[in-house]
Coordinates of C-alpha atoms and ligand atoms in Angstrom, one line a residue:
M1 CA 28.8 80.0 136.2
L2 CA 31.0 83.0 135.3
D3 CA 32.1 83.6 131.8
I4 CA 35.8 82.9 131.7
I5 CA 37.0 84.2 128.3
K6 CA 38.7 87.6 128.4
L7 CA 40.2 89.6 125.7
L8 CA 43.9 90.0 126.2
P9 CA 45.2 93.6 126.6
D10 CA 46.8 94.9 123.5
S11 CA 50.3 94.9 125.0
V12 CA 50.1 91.2 125.7
A13 CA 48.5 90.4 122.3
N14 CA 51.3 92.3 120.6
Q15 CA 53.9 90.5 122.6
I16 CA 52.5 87.2 121.5
A17 CA 52.4 88.3 117.9
A18 CA 55.9 89.7 118.2
G19 CA 57.2 86.2 119.1
E20 CA 56.2 85.2 115.6
V21 CA 57.4 88.2 113.6
I22 CA 60.5 89.1 115.5
Q23 CA 62.5 86.0 116.4
R24 CA 65.9 87.6 116.6
P25 CA 67.7 90.9 116.0
A26 CA 68.0 90.1 112.3
S27 CA 64.2 89.9 111.9
A28 CA 63.9 93.5 113.2
V29 CA 66.7 94.6 110.9
K30 CA 64.8 93.0 107.9
E31 CA 61.5 94.7 108.8
L32 CA 63.0 98.1 109.4
M33 CA 65.1 98.0 106.2
E34 CA 62.1 96.9 104.2
N35 CA 60.0 99.7 105.6
A36 CA 62.7 102.2 104.5
L37 CA 62.7 100.7 101.0
D38 CA 58.9 100.9 100.9
A39 CA 59.2 104.6 101.9
G40 CA 61.2 105.2 98.7
A41 CA 64.5 105.9 100.4
T42 CA 67.7 106.3 98.2
Q43 CA 70.1 105.9 101.2
I44 CA 69.6 103.5 104.1
D45 CA 72.1 103.2 106.9
L46 CA 72.1 100.4 109.4
V47 CA 73.9 100.7 112.8
V48 CA 74.0 97.8 115.3
K49 CA 75.6 97.2 118.6
D50 CA 76.3 93.9 120.2
A51 CA 74.8 92.1 117.2
G52 CA 71.6 94.0 117.5
K53 CA 70.9 93.0 121.0
A54 CA 71.8 96.4 122.5
L55 CA 71.0 98.6 119.5
I56 CA 69.5 98.5 116.0
M57 CA 69.3 101.8 114.2
V58 CA 68.0 102.3 110.6
V59 CA 68.3 105.8 109.1
D60 CA 66.5 106.5 105.8
N61 CA 65.8 109.5 103.6
G62 CA 62.4 108.3 102.5
C63 CA 59.0 109.9 102.5
G64 CA 58.7 110.2 106.3
M65 CA 55.4 110.1 108.3
S66 CA 52.9 112.7 109.5
E67 CA 52.5 113.3 113.2
T68 CA 49.3 111.1 113.2
D69 CA 50.9 108.3 111.2
A70 CA 53.9 108.3 113.4
R71 CA 51.6 107.5 116.3
L72 CA 49.5 105.0 114.3
C73 CA 52.3 103.0 112.8
F74 CA 52.8 101.2 116.1
E75 CA 49.2 99.9 116.1
R76 CA 48.8 96.3 115.0
H77 CA 47.4 95.9 111.4
A78 CA 48.2 99.6 110.8
T79 CA 49.5 99.8 107.3
S80 CA 49.5 102.3 104.5
K81 CA 50.2 99.6 101.9
I82 CA 46.9 97.7 101.4
S83 CA 43.4 98.7 102.3
K84 CA 41.2 95.9 101.0
A85 CA 41.3 92.1 100.5
E86 CA 41.9 92.3 96.8
D87 CA 45.0 94.3 97.3
L88 CA 46.6 91.2 98.7
F89 CA 46.9 89.9 95.2
S90 CA 48.7 92.9 93.7
I91 CA 51.3 93.5 96.4
K92 CA 54.2 95.6 95.2
T93 CA 55.7 96.6 98.5
M94 CA 57.8 94.5 100.9
G95 CA 55.5 95.0 103.9
F96 CA 51.8 94.7 103.9
R97 CA 50.7 93.1 107.2
G98 CA 51.1 96.1 109.4
E99 CA 52.5 94.0 112.2
A100 CA 56.2 94.6 112.3
L101 CA 56.4 97.9 114.1
A102 CA 53.7 96.9 116.6
S103 CA 55.7 93.8 117.3
I104 CA 59.0 95.5 117.7
A105 CA 57.5 98.2 120.0
A106 CA 56.0 95.4 122.2
I107 CA 59.4 93.9 123.0
A108 CA 61.9 96.8 122.9
Q109 CA 62.5 100.4 123.7
V110 CA 61.9 102.2 120.4
E111 CA 62.5 105.8 119.4
L112 CA 61.0 107.0 116.1
K113 CA 62.1 110.3 114.5
T114 CA 60.4 111.1 111.3
H115 CA 59.9 114.1 109.0
R116 CA 57.9 114.5 105.8
P117 CA 59.5 117.0 103.3
E118 CA 56.3 118.9 103.1
D119 CA 56.0 119.4 106.9
E120 CA 57.8 122.1 108.9
V121 CA 58.9 119.9 111.7
G122 CA 59.3 116.3 112.4
T123 CA 57.9 114.1 115.1
R124 CA 59.7 112.1 117.8
I125 CA 58.0 109.3 119.6
V126 CA 59.4 107.0 122.4
I127 CA 57.6 103.8 123.0
E128 CA 58.5 100.9 125.3
G129 CA 56.6 97.6 125.6
S130 CA 53.8 99.1 123.5
V131 CA 53.4 102.1 125.9
V132 CA 54.1 105.5 124.4
K133 CA 56.4 107.4 126.8
E134 CA 57.1 110.6 124.9
Q135 CA 55.9 112.5 121.9
T136 CA 57.5 115.7 120.8
L137 CA 58.1 117.8 117.7
I138 CA 61.7 118.0 116.5
P139 CA 63.6 119.6 113.7
M140 CA 65.3 117.1 111.4
A141 CA 66.0 116.4 107.8
A142 CA 63.4 114.6 105.7
G143 CA 63.2 110.9 106.3
T144 CA 62.9 108.4 109.2
T145 CA 65.1 107.1 111.9
F146 CA 64.1 104.1 114.0
T147 CA 66.3 103.3 117.0
V148 CA 65.5 100.0 118.7
K149 CA 67.2 99.4 122.1
N150 CA 67.4 96.3 124.3
L151 CA 65.4 94.0 122.1
F152 CA 63.4 91.4 124.2
F153 CA 64.1 93.5 127.4
N154 CA 60.7 92.4 128.7
V155 CA 60.9 88.8 127.4
P156 CA 63.9 87.5 129.2
A157 CA 63.3 83.9 128.1
R158 CA 63.5 85.0 124.5
R159 CA 66.6 87.1 125.2
N160 CA 68.4 84.2 126.8
F161 CA 67.4 82.0 123.9
L162 CA 69.5 84.1 121.4
K163 CA 72.6 82.6 120.0
S164 CA 76.2 84.0 120.4
A165 CA 76.8 87.5 119.2
Q166 CA 78.7 86.0 116.3
A167 CA 75.8 83.9 115.2
E168 CA 73.3 86.7 115.5
M169 CA 75.6 89.0 113.5
R170 CA 75.8 86.4 110.8
H171 CA 72.0 86.5 110.6
I172 CA 72.0 90.3 110.4
V173 CA 74.6 90.3 107.6
E174 CA 72.5 87.7 105.7
E175 CA 69.4 89.9 106.0
F176 CA 71.4 92.9 105.0
T177 CA 72.7 91.1 102.0
R178 CA 69.3 89.9 100.9
V179 CA 67.8 93.4 101.1
T180 CA 70.7 95.2 99.5
L181 CA 71.3 92.8 96.6
M182 CA 68.1 93.5 94.9
N183 CA 68.2 97.2 95.4
P184 CA 71.6 98.2 93.8
E185 CA 70.3 101.6 92.9
I186 CA 70.1 102.5 96.6
G187 CA 73.0 103.3 98.8
F188 CA 73.5 101.3 102.0
S189 CA 75.9 101.0 104.8
L190 CA 76.3 98.7 107.8
V191 CA 78.2 99.7 110.9
S192 CA 78.6 97.2 113.7
D193 CA 80.1 98.2 117.1
G194 CA 81.6 101.3 115.5
K195 CA 83.2 99.4 112.6
E196 CA 81.9 99.9 109.0
L197 CA 81.4 96.5 107.5
Y198 CA 79.8 97.6 104.3
H199 CA 79.6 100.8 102.3
L200 CA 77.6 100.1 99.2
Y201 CA 77.3 102.8 96.6
P202 CA 74.3 103.0 94.2
G203 CA 75.2 101.2 90.9
S204 CA 74.5 98.1 88.9
L205 CA 73.6 94.7 90.2
K206 CA 77.1 93.5 89.2
Q207 CA 78.7 96.3 91.3
R208 CA 76.4 95.4 94.2
V209 CA 77.5 91.7 94.1
M210 CA 81.1 92.9 94.0
G211 CA 80.4 95.3 96.9
L212 CA 79.0 92.5 99.0
F213 CA 81.1 89.5 98.0
G214 CA 84.4 91.0 96.8
S215 CA 85.7 92.8 93.7
N216 CA 87.1 89.6 92.3
Y217 CA 83.5 88.7 91.4
E218 CA 83.9 90.9 88.4
S219 CA 85.3 88.0 86.4
K220 CA 83.3 85.3 88.1
L221 CA 79.8 86.3 87.0
L222 CA 77.8 85.4 83.9
P223 CA 74.8 87.5 83.1
V224 CA 71.4 85.9 82.9
N225 CA 68.5 87.5 81.0
Q226 CA 65.4 85.9 79.8
E227 CA 62.1 87.5 79.1
T228 CA 58.9 85.8 78.3
E229 CA 55.3 87.0 78.4
R230 CA 54.7 86.0 82.0
V231 CA 58.2 85.7 83.5
R232 CA 61.3 87.8 83.4
I233 CA 64.5 86.3 84.8
S234 CA 67.6 88.5 85.4
G235 CA 70.7 88.6 87.4
F236 CA 74.0 86.6 87.5
I237 CA 75.2 83.1 87.9
V238 CA 78.7 82.3 89.1
K239 CA 80.8 80.5 86.5
A240 CA 81.1 76.8 87.0
E241 CA 84.7 76.8 87.8
Y242 CA 84.1 79.0 90.9
A243 CA 81.4 76.7 92.4
K244 CA 81.8 76.4 96.1
K245 CA 81.8 73.5 98.6
T246 CA 79.2 75.3 100.6
R247 CA 75.8 76.5 99.7
G248 CA 76.6 80.1 100.5
E249 CA 75.9 82.2 97.5
Q250 CA 72.5 81.2 96.3
Y251 CA 70.1 84.0 96.1
F252 CA 66.7 83.7 94.5
F253 CA 64.3 86.6 94.6
V254 CA 60.7 86.9 93.4
N255 CA 59.8 90.4 92.6
K256 CA 62.9 91.4 94.7
R257 CA 61.6 89.4 97.7
F258 CA 64.2 86.8 98.9
I259 CA 62.8 83.3 98.7
K260 CA 64.0 79.7 99.1
H261 CA 62.7 77.3 96.6
A262 CA 64.1 73.8 96.4
Y263 CA 62.3 73.0 93.1
L264 CA 63.6 76.1 91.3
H265 CA 67.0 75.6 92.9
H266 CA 67.0 72.2 91.2
A267 CA 66.5 73.9 87.8
I268 CA 69.8 75.7 88.3
E269 CA 71.7 72.7 89.6
N270 CA 70.4 70.7 86.7
A271 CA 71.5 73.3 84.2
F272 CA 75.0 73.2 85.7
M273 CA 74.9 69.4 86.1
E274 CA 77.8 68.2 84.0
M275 CA 80.1 71.1 84.9
I276 CA 80.2 71.1 88.7
P277 CA 81.7 68.5 90.9
K278 CA 79.1 66.5 92.9
D279 CA 80.1 68.0 96.2
S280 CA 80.0 71.6 95.0
F281 CA 77.2 74.1 94.7
P282 CA 76.5 76.7 91.9
G283 CA 76.3 80.3 93.0
Y284 CA 73.5 82.6 91.7
F285 CA 71.9 86.0 92.2
L286 CA 68.7 85.9 90.3
N287 CA 65.4 87.8 90.4
I288 CA 62.3 86.3 88.9
E289 CA 59.8 88.9 88.0
V290 CA 56.2 87.8 87.7
D291 CA 52.8 89.4 87.8
P292 CA 52.0 89.7 91.6
A293 CA 48.7 87.9 90.8
D294 CA 50.7 84.8 89.7
I295 CA 52.2 84.2 93.1
D296 CA 51.0 83.8 96.6
I297 CA 53.1 85.5 99.3
N298 CA 50.4 85.9 101.8
I299 CA 51.9 83.5 104.2
H300 CA 53.9 83.6 107.3
P301 CA 56.0 86.9 107.6
T302 CA 59.2 85.2 108.5
K303 CA 58.9 82.4 106.0
T304 CA 60.8 82.7 102.7
E305 CA 58.4 80.6 100.6
V306 CA 56.3 81.7 97.7
N307 CA 53.8 79.7 95.8
F308 CA 53.7 80.1 92.1
L309 CA 50.6 79.6 90.0
D310 CA 52.6 77.8 87.3
V311 CA 55.8 76.7 88.9
K312 CA 56.7 74.2 86.1
L313 CA 56.7 77.0 83.6
V314 CA 59.1 79.1 85.8
Y315 CA 61.3 76.0 86.2
A316 CA 61.5 75.5 82.4
I317 CA 62.3 79.2 81.7
L318 CA 64.8 79.4 84.5
H319 CA 66.6 76.2 83.3
A320 CA 66.7 77.5 79.8
A321 CA 68.0 80.9 80.9
V322 CA 70.9 79.4 82.9
R323 CA 71.8 77.0 80.1
K324 CA 71.8 79.9 77.7
A325 CA 74.1 82.0 79.9
I326 CA 76.5 79.0 80.4
G327 CA 76.4 78.3 76.6
Q328 CA 77.2 81.9 75.6
H329 CA 80.1 81.9 78.0
N330 CA 81.5 78.6 76.7
L331 CA 81.2 79.7 73.1
S332 CA 83.4 82.7 73.6
P333 CA 86.0 81.7 76.1
M334 CA 89.0 83.0 74.2
I335 CA 90.1 85.8 76.5
D336 CA 88.0 86.8 79.4
F337 CA 89.2 90.3 80.2
D338 CA 87.6 92.4 82.8
E339 CA 85.1 94.8 81.3
T340 CA 86.7 97.6 83.1
A341 CA 90.2 96.4 82.6
D342 CA 92.8 99.1 81.8
L343 CA 94.1 98.7 78.3
N344 CA 97.6 99.2 79.5
S345 CA 97.2 96.5 82.0
D346 CA 99.9 94.3 83.2
F347 CA 100.3 91.2 81.1
S348 CA 103.3 89.8 83.0
A349 CA 103.3 86.2 83.7
A350 CA 102.5 86.7 87.3
S351 CA 99.4 88.7 86.6
M352 CA 98.3 86.4 83.8
A353 CA 98.8 83.4 86.2
S354 CA 96.3 85.0 88.6
R355 CA 93.6 85.3 85.9
P356 CA 90.9 82.6 85.6
V357 CA 92.1 79.7 83.5
V358 CA 90.5 79.9 80.1
F359 CA 91.1 77.2 77.5
P360 CA 91.3 78.0 73.8
D361 CA 88.3 76.7 71.8
I362 CA 89.7 74.3 69.3
P363 CA 87.5 72.9 66.5
I364 CA 87.6 69.2 66.6
D365 CA 87.4 67.2 63.3
P366 CA 84.2 65.2 63.8
N367 CA 85.3 62.5 61.4
Y368 CA 88.5 61.9 63.3
N369 CA 88.1 59.2 65.9
P370 CA 91.3 57.7 67.2
F371 CA 89.5 55.5 69.7
G372 CA 87.0 53.6 67.5
Q373 CA 87.6 50.1 68.7
K374 CA 88.3 47.8 65.9
T375 CA 86.4 44.6 65.3
V376 CA 87.8 41.4 63.8
G377 CA 87.7 41.7 60.1
Q378 CA 88.0 45.5 60.1
N379 CA 91.1 47.2 59.0
D380 CA 93.2 45.9 61.9
S381 CA 96.5 47.0 60.4
R382 CA 95.5 50.6 60.7
T383 CA 97.6 52.2 63.4
W384 CA 97.8 55.7 64.8
N385 CA 100.4 56.6 62.3
D386 CA 97.9 56.3 59.5
F387 CA 95.9 59.1 60.9
P388 CA 96.6 62.6 59.8
Q389 CA 99.3 63.9 62.1
H390 CA 98.5 67.5 61.6
R391 CA 96.1 69.0 64.0
E392 CA 95.6 72.3 65.7
K393 CA 97.0 72.4 69.1
P394 CA 96.3 74.6 72.1
S395 CA 97.9 78.0 71.7
G396 CA 100.6 77.8 74.3
D397 CA 101.3 75.0 76.6
W398 CA 98.3 74.2 78.8
R399 CA 100.5 72.8 81.5
L400 CA 101.6 76.4 82.2
L401 CA 98.0 77.0 83.2
Y402 CA 98.4 74.4 85.9
G403 CA 101.6 75.7 87.2
E404 CA 100.5 76.7 90.7
R405 CA 103.8 78.3 91.4
S406 CA 103.5 81.5 89.5
D407 CA 107.0 82.4 90.4
L408 CA 108.2 79.6 88.1
I409 CA 106.4 80.9 85.1
N410 CA 108.5 83.6 83.6
K411 CA 108.8 84.6 79.9
D412 CA 112.0 82.7 79.3
E413 CA 110.5 79.5 80.6
C414 CA 107.4 79.9 78.5
E415 CA 109.6 80.2 75.4
S416 CA 111.8 77.3 76.3
T417 CA 108.9 75.0 77.0
E418 CA 108.2 72.9 73.9
P419 CA 104.5 72.6 72.9
V420 CA 103.1 69.3 73.9
A421 CA 103.0 67.9 70.4
E422 CA 106.6 68.3 69.8
Q423 CA 107.9 66.4 72.8
P424 CA 109.8 63.2 72.0
A425 CA 107.2 60.5 71.8
N426 CA 108.7 58.2 74.3
S427 CA 108.9 60.0 77.6
Q428 CA 105.9 62.2 78.1
Y429 CA 103.0 59.9 79.2
L430 CA 102.8 56.8 81.2
Q431 CA 99.7 54.7 81.4
V432 CA 98.9 53.3 84.9
N433 CA 96.8 50.2 85.2
Q434 CA 95.7 50.8 81.6
S435 CA 93.2 53.2 83.0
F436 CA 95.0 56.4 84.0
I437 CA 97.4 58.7 82.2
L438 CA 100.3 60.0 84.2
T439 CA 102.3 63.0 83.2
T440 CA 104.2 65.8 84.9
V441 CA 103.2 69.4 85.1
K442 CA 104.9 72.4 86.7
S443 CA 103.3 72.0 90.0
G444 CA 103.7 68.2 90.3
L445 CA 102.0 65.1 88.9
L446 CA 98.9 65.1 86.7
L447 CA 96.8 61.9 86.7
I448 CA 94.0 61.7 84.3
D449 CA 91.2 59.1 84.2
Q450 CA 91.2 58.1 80.5
H451 CA 87.6 57.0 80.4
L452 CA 86.2 60.1 82.1
A453 CA 88.4 62.3 79.9
H454 CA 87.2 60.8 76.7
T455 CA 83.6 61.0 78.0
R456 CA 84.0 64.7 78.4
I457 CA 85.6 65.1 74.9
L458 CA 82.8 63.2 73.3
F459 CA 80.1 64.9 75.3
E460 CA 81.1 68.3 74.1
K461 CA 81.5 67.0 70.6
Y462 CA 78.0 65.5 70.5
L463 CA 76.4 68.7 71.9
K464 CA 78.1 70.6 69.1
E465 CA 77.1 68.1 66.5
M466 CA 73.4 68.3 67.6
E467 CA 73.6 72.1 67.5
N468 CA 75.3 72.2 64.0
H469 CA 73.6 69.1 62.5
S470 CA 77.1 67.9 61.8
G471 CA 77.5 64.3 63.2
A472 CA 79.5 62.1 60.9
S473 CA 78.0 58.8 59.9
Q474 CA 79.4 55.5 58.8
Q475 CA 77.2 53.3 56.7
E476 CA 76.3 49.9 57.8
L477 CA 77.2 47.3 55.2
F478 CA 74.3 45.2 56.1
P479 CA 71.4 47.3 57.5
Q480 CA 70.1 45.7 60.7
A481 CA 66.5 45.6 61.8
F482 CA 65.7 47.0 65.3
T483 CA 62.4 46.0 66.7
L484 CA 61.1 47.4 70.0
N485 CA 57.9 47.7 72.0
A486 CA 55.4 50.4 71.1
N487 CA 56.5 52.7 73.9
D488 CA 60.2 52.6 73.1
A489 CA 59.4 52.8 69.4
S490 CA 57.6 56.1 69.9
L491 CA 60.4 57.4 72.1
L492 CA 62.9 56.5 69.4
K493 CA 60.8 58.3 66.9
E494 CA 60.7 61.4 69.1
L495 CA 64.5 61.3 69.3
L496 CA 65.1 60.7 65.6
P497 CA 66.1 64.3 64.7
E498 CA 68.8 64.4 67.3
L499 CA 70.0 60.9 66.6
E500 CA 70.3 61.8 62.9
N501 CA 72.4 64.8 63.9
L502 CA 74.7 62.5 65.8
G503 CA 75.2 60.3 62.8
F504 CA 72.5 57.6 63.1
V505 CA 70.7 56.8 59.9
L506 CA 67.4 55.2 60.8
D507 CA 64.4 54.3 58.6
Q508 CA 61.1 53.4 60.2
A509 CA 59.9 50.1 58.5
N510 CA 56.8 49.7 60.5
P511 CA 55.4 51.1 63.7
T512 CA 57.8 49.1 65.9
T513 CA 60.7 48.3 63.6
F514 CA 63.5 50.6 62.4
M515 CA 66.2 49.8 59.8
I516 CA 69.7 50.9 61.0
N517 CA 71.5 52.1 57.9
G518 CA 74.2 54.1 59.5
T519 CA 75.8 54.8 62.9
P520 CA 78.0 57.6 64.3
S521 CA 81.5 57.2 63.1
D522 CA 82.8 56.9 66.7
S523 CA 80.8 53.7 67.1
A524 CA 82.9 51.4 65.1
G525 CA 83.1 48.1 66.9
H526 CA 79.8 48.5 68.7
D527 CA 76.8 46.5 67.7
A528 CA 74.3 49.0 66.3
V529 CA 71.2 47.3 67.8
E530 CA 72.9 46.9 71.2
L531 CA 74.1 50.5 71.1
L532 CA 70.6 51.9 70.4
E533 CA 69.1 49.7 73.1
R534 CA 71.5 51.0 75.7
I535 CA 71.0 54.6 74.5
L536 CA 67.3 54.2 75.0
E537 CA 67.7 52.6 78.4
H538 CA 70.0 55.3 79.7
Y539 CA 68.0 58.0 78.1
K540 CA 64.9 56.9 80.1
L541 CA 66.9 56.6 83.3
N542 CA 68.4 60.1 82.9
R543 CA 65.0 61.5 82.0
T544 CA 63.3 60.5 85.2
D545 CA 66.3 60.7 87.5
L546 CA 67.8 64.0 86.4
Q547 CA 65.1 65.6 84.2
L548 CA 67.7 66.4 81.7
D549 CA 66.7 68.0 78.4
R550 CA 66.8 65.9 75.3
K551 CA 70.1 67.0 73.8
L552 CA 72.0 66.9 77.1
N553 CA 70.6 63.6 77.8
L554 CA 71.6 62.1 74.5
A555 CA 75.1 63.6 74.6
K556 CA 75.6 62.2 78.1
T557 CA 74.2 58.8 77.2
L558 CA 76.1 58.4 74.0
S559 CA 79.4 59.7 75.3
A560 CA 79.3 57.3 78.2
Q561 CA 78.6 54.4 75.8
L562 CA 81.3 55.2 73.3
A563 CA 84.2 56.5 75.5
I564 CA 87.2 54.3 75.8
K565 CA 86.7 52.0 78.7
P566 CA 89.0 51.7 81.7
V567 CA 91.6 49.0 81.2
T568 CA 92.3 49.7 77.5
K569 CA 95.9 50.0 76.4
L570 CA 96.7 53.3 74.8
S571 CA 99.8 54.2 72.8
E572 CA 101.9 57.3 73.6
M573 CA 100.3 59.0 70.7
E574 CA 96.8 58.2 71.8
M575 CA 97.5 59.5 75.3
Q576 CA 98.9 62.7 73.9
H577 CA 95.9 63.2 71.7
L578 CA 93.5 62.5 74.5
V579 CA 95.2 65.0 76.8
D580 CA 95.3 67.7 74.1
Q581 CA 91.7 67.2 73.3
L582 CA 90.7 67.2 77.0
F583 CA 92.3 70.5 77.6
A584 CA 90.7 72.0 74.5
C585 CA 87.3 71.2 76.1
N586 CA 85.2 74.0 77.6
V587 CA 85.2 72.2 80.9
A588 CA 88.2 70.0 81.3
E589 CA 87.9 69.3 85.0
I590 CA 84.6 67.6 85.4
A591 CA 83.0 64.6 83.6
P592 CA 79.4 64.8 82.5
N593 CA 78.5 62.6 85.4
G594 CA 80.0 65.1 87.9
K595 CA 83.2 63.1 88.6
K596 CA 86.6 64.7 88.7
I597 CA 88.5 63.9 85.5
Y598 CA 92.0 64.5 86.8
V599 CA 94.0 65.1 90.0
I600 CA 97.2 67.0 90.5
V601 CA 99.5 65.8 93.2
T602 CA 101.6 68.9 94.0
I603 CA 105.3 68.8 94.7
E604 CA 104.5 70.0 98.2
E605 CA 102.2 67.0 98.7
L606 CA 104.8 64.7 97.3
L607 CA 107.4 66.0 99.7
T608 CA 105.2 65.4 102.7
K609 CA 105.0 61.7 101.7
F610 CA 108.8 61.4 102.2
N611 CA 108.8 62.7 105.8
Ligands
LIG701 P1 53.8 97.2 106.9 O1 55.2 97.5 106.5 O2 53.4 95.8 106.8 O3 52.8 98.2 106.4 P2 54.9 98.0 109.5 O4 54.4 97.7 110.9 O5 56.2 97.6 109.1 O6 53.8 97.4 108.5 O7 54.8 99.6 109.2 C1 53.5 100.2 109.4 C2 53.4 101.5 108.6 O8 54.3 102.5 109.1 C3 53.7 101.3 107.1 O9 52.6 100.9 106.4 C4 54.2 102.7 106.7 O10 53.1 103.5 106.4 C5 54.8 103.3 108.0 N1 56.2 103.3 108.0 C6 57.0 102.3 108.6 N2 58.3 102.6 108.5 C7 58.4 103.7 107.7 C8 59.5 104.5 107.2 N3 60.8 104.1 107.4 N4 59.2 105.6 106.5 C9 57.9 106.0 106.3 N5 56.8 105.2 106.7 C10 57.1 104.1 107.4
LIG702 MG1 56.9 96.7 107.3

């Protein structure tokens, strides 16, 4: 019988390989731009026509190629970037497989013009479907220009498979974004069908984000910087209040290579947890730098996955880095002026109204709990009026911040608006269903969920107390014994330092019994044993479900337990105090469980109801 196995001609093998590497015009854009980066270019210009189907041109001012290399670069597995197997573990360049150019040349009409600074002339090669059609010497500036025409001209099935020009262009812009983001020191431009879509000047990462996503990002970003022995994380997160309803602006890079990583994404979502509504997504632009030996990128060229040697460590560092960035922002929220703001800038009401809303940071008296529910036998006659009336109030009327109609906010009105605390005490707040607080704001009606609002207030208070070891305690008249199983007892022991910072006073009597000598001052009216039992129960749930860190978890658990419940009657004073405290919080909009604390029904919305 005849032998039937034949080796495929190179052109066919290349075409098959190309199907894997070059799936759409955007893949060619990515490969050509990465090659230009690897060539050390400082300026890279991309020109496309008909979403890359008719033309993709990448012009760089990098190192160029010799005449021989210009010919060789189209061979499969021809690469200058690695030469032996071990090199795979120390890859510092974007490319390394030597497949891209062979693939592109197999399925398009390609012209390469390249010139090394040290050579007298450059080389021009035209290659079509893997066949070299022309090779000449040409004069040109140092650098390389690849022109790719009629992608998939000889693979009609693939060409027909492409999506609409709009969709393909979106892919191109996405690849362009990924490449340009992590290389802010390099200039880039993108021209599509004769129109310049981007012109990115060399600068900082922040400037690059602004160049790509809009100059209003200047005030939306928080810097992230965390360096440990094995991992360095740098870049920006988008402030919680600008979280988006779509997953758009989430960019992770490992050693500047774009990746998708669900597990690491979770670390960021988790760090933002109690600040972003459930249906919104945090934005980030972060680079994770690791020793190339600690990751495995030697997988499929079009895949955006990376395997880390110790992914748990990276998770923990990333989570801590993001928390730190958020924390630093929240500690100094006074006035968030643009770094580059002109000192003589316009402070008119209209311009102030367009600034991000920033709430003043008001110290809250930790001993002062207006909502401790009273038990029978306790001082029942104590009313709100017995509490000290003096308190610091937000500087200015927070309701102005919610006036959506900036035309209504002028200086005169600001002055004539009484601060909240001085309003007559009988007309300002209405309680609906003993669960919601209703009041009016410039733009319409404000409805606040009292339970969620109080949860947020307590949550921030407890986080602070654990940070400052400042939780106020009330002594138990008759210390109670709290006996638990061995597992729970050891968990409780682990949590003792934080619990004490929150105001619990616990003494371990024996391995499974604790004496409760004191409880947080907010917990009046709660049975101490029951409270601790519920804390442990929720703590365990949160730990497995959400992987929260210890302090966050405790603050979340305790605030949910001690916040005033829905269907609790509140006096005018109590409502007023609650509202003031809420808007003095770092994040007034979202409860720690991700739910919206309040809604505003605008006048426009009200008007439509009467049509
Ligand atoms: P890889 O990038 O994986 O090495 P490619 O097929 O993309 O493989 O490129 C093959 C080789 O061609 C590269 O290793 C490099 O030496 C050379 N090359 C490609 N593009 C350029 C460029 N813009 N400037 C200089 N050399 C280039
Ligand atoms: Mg390459």
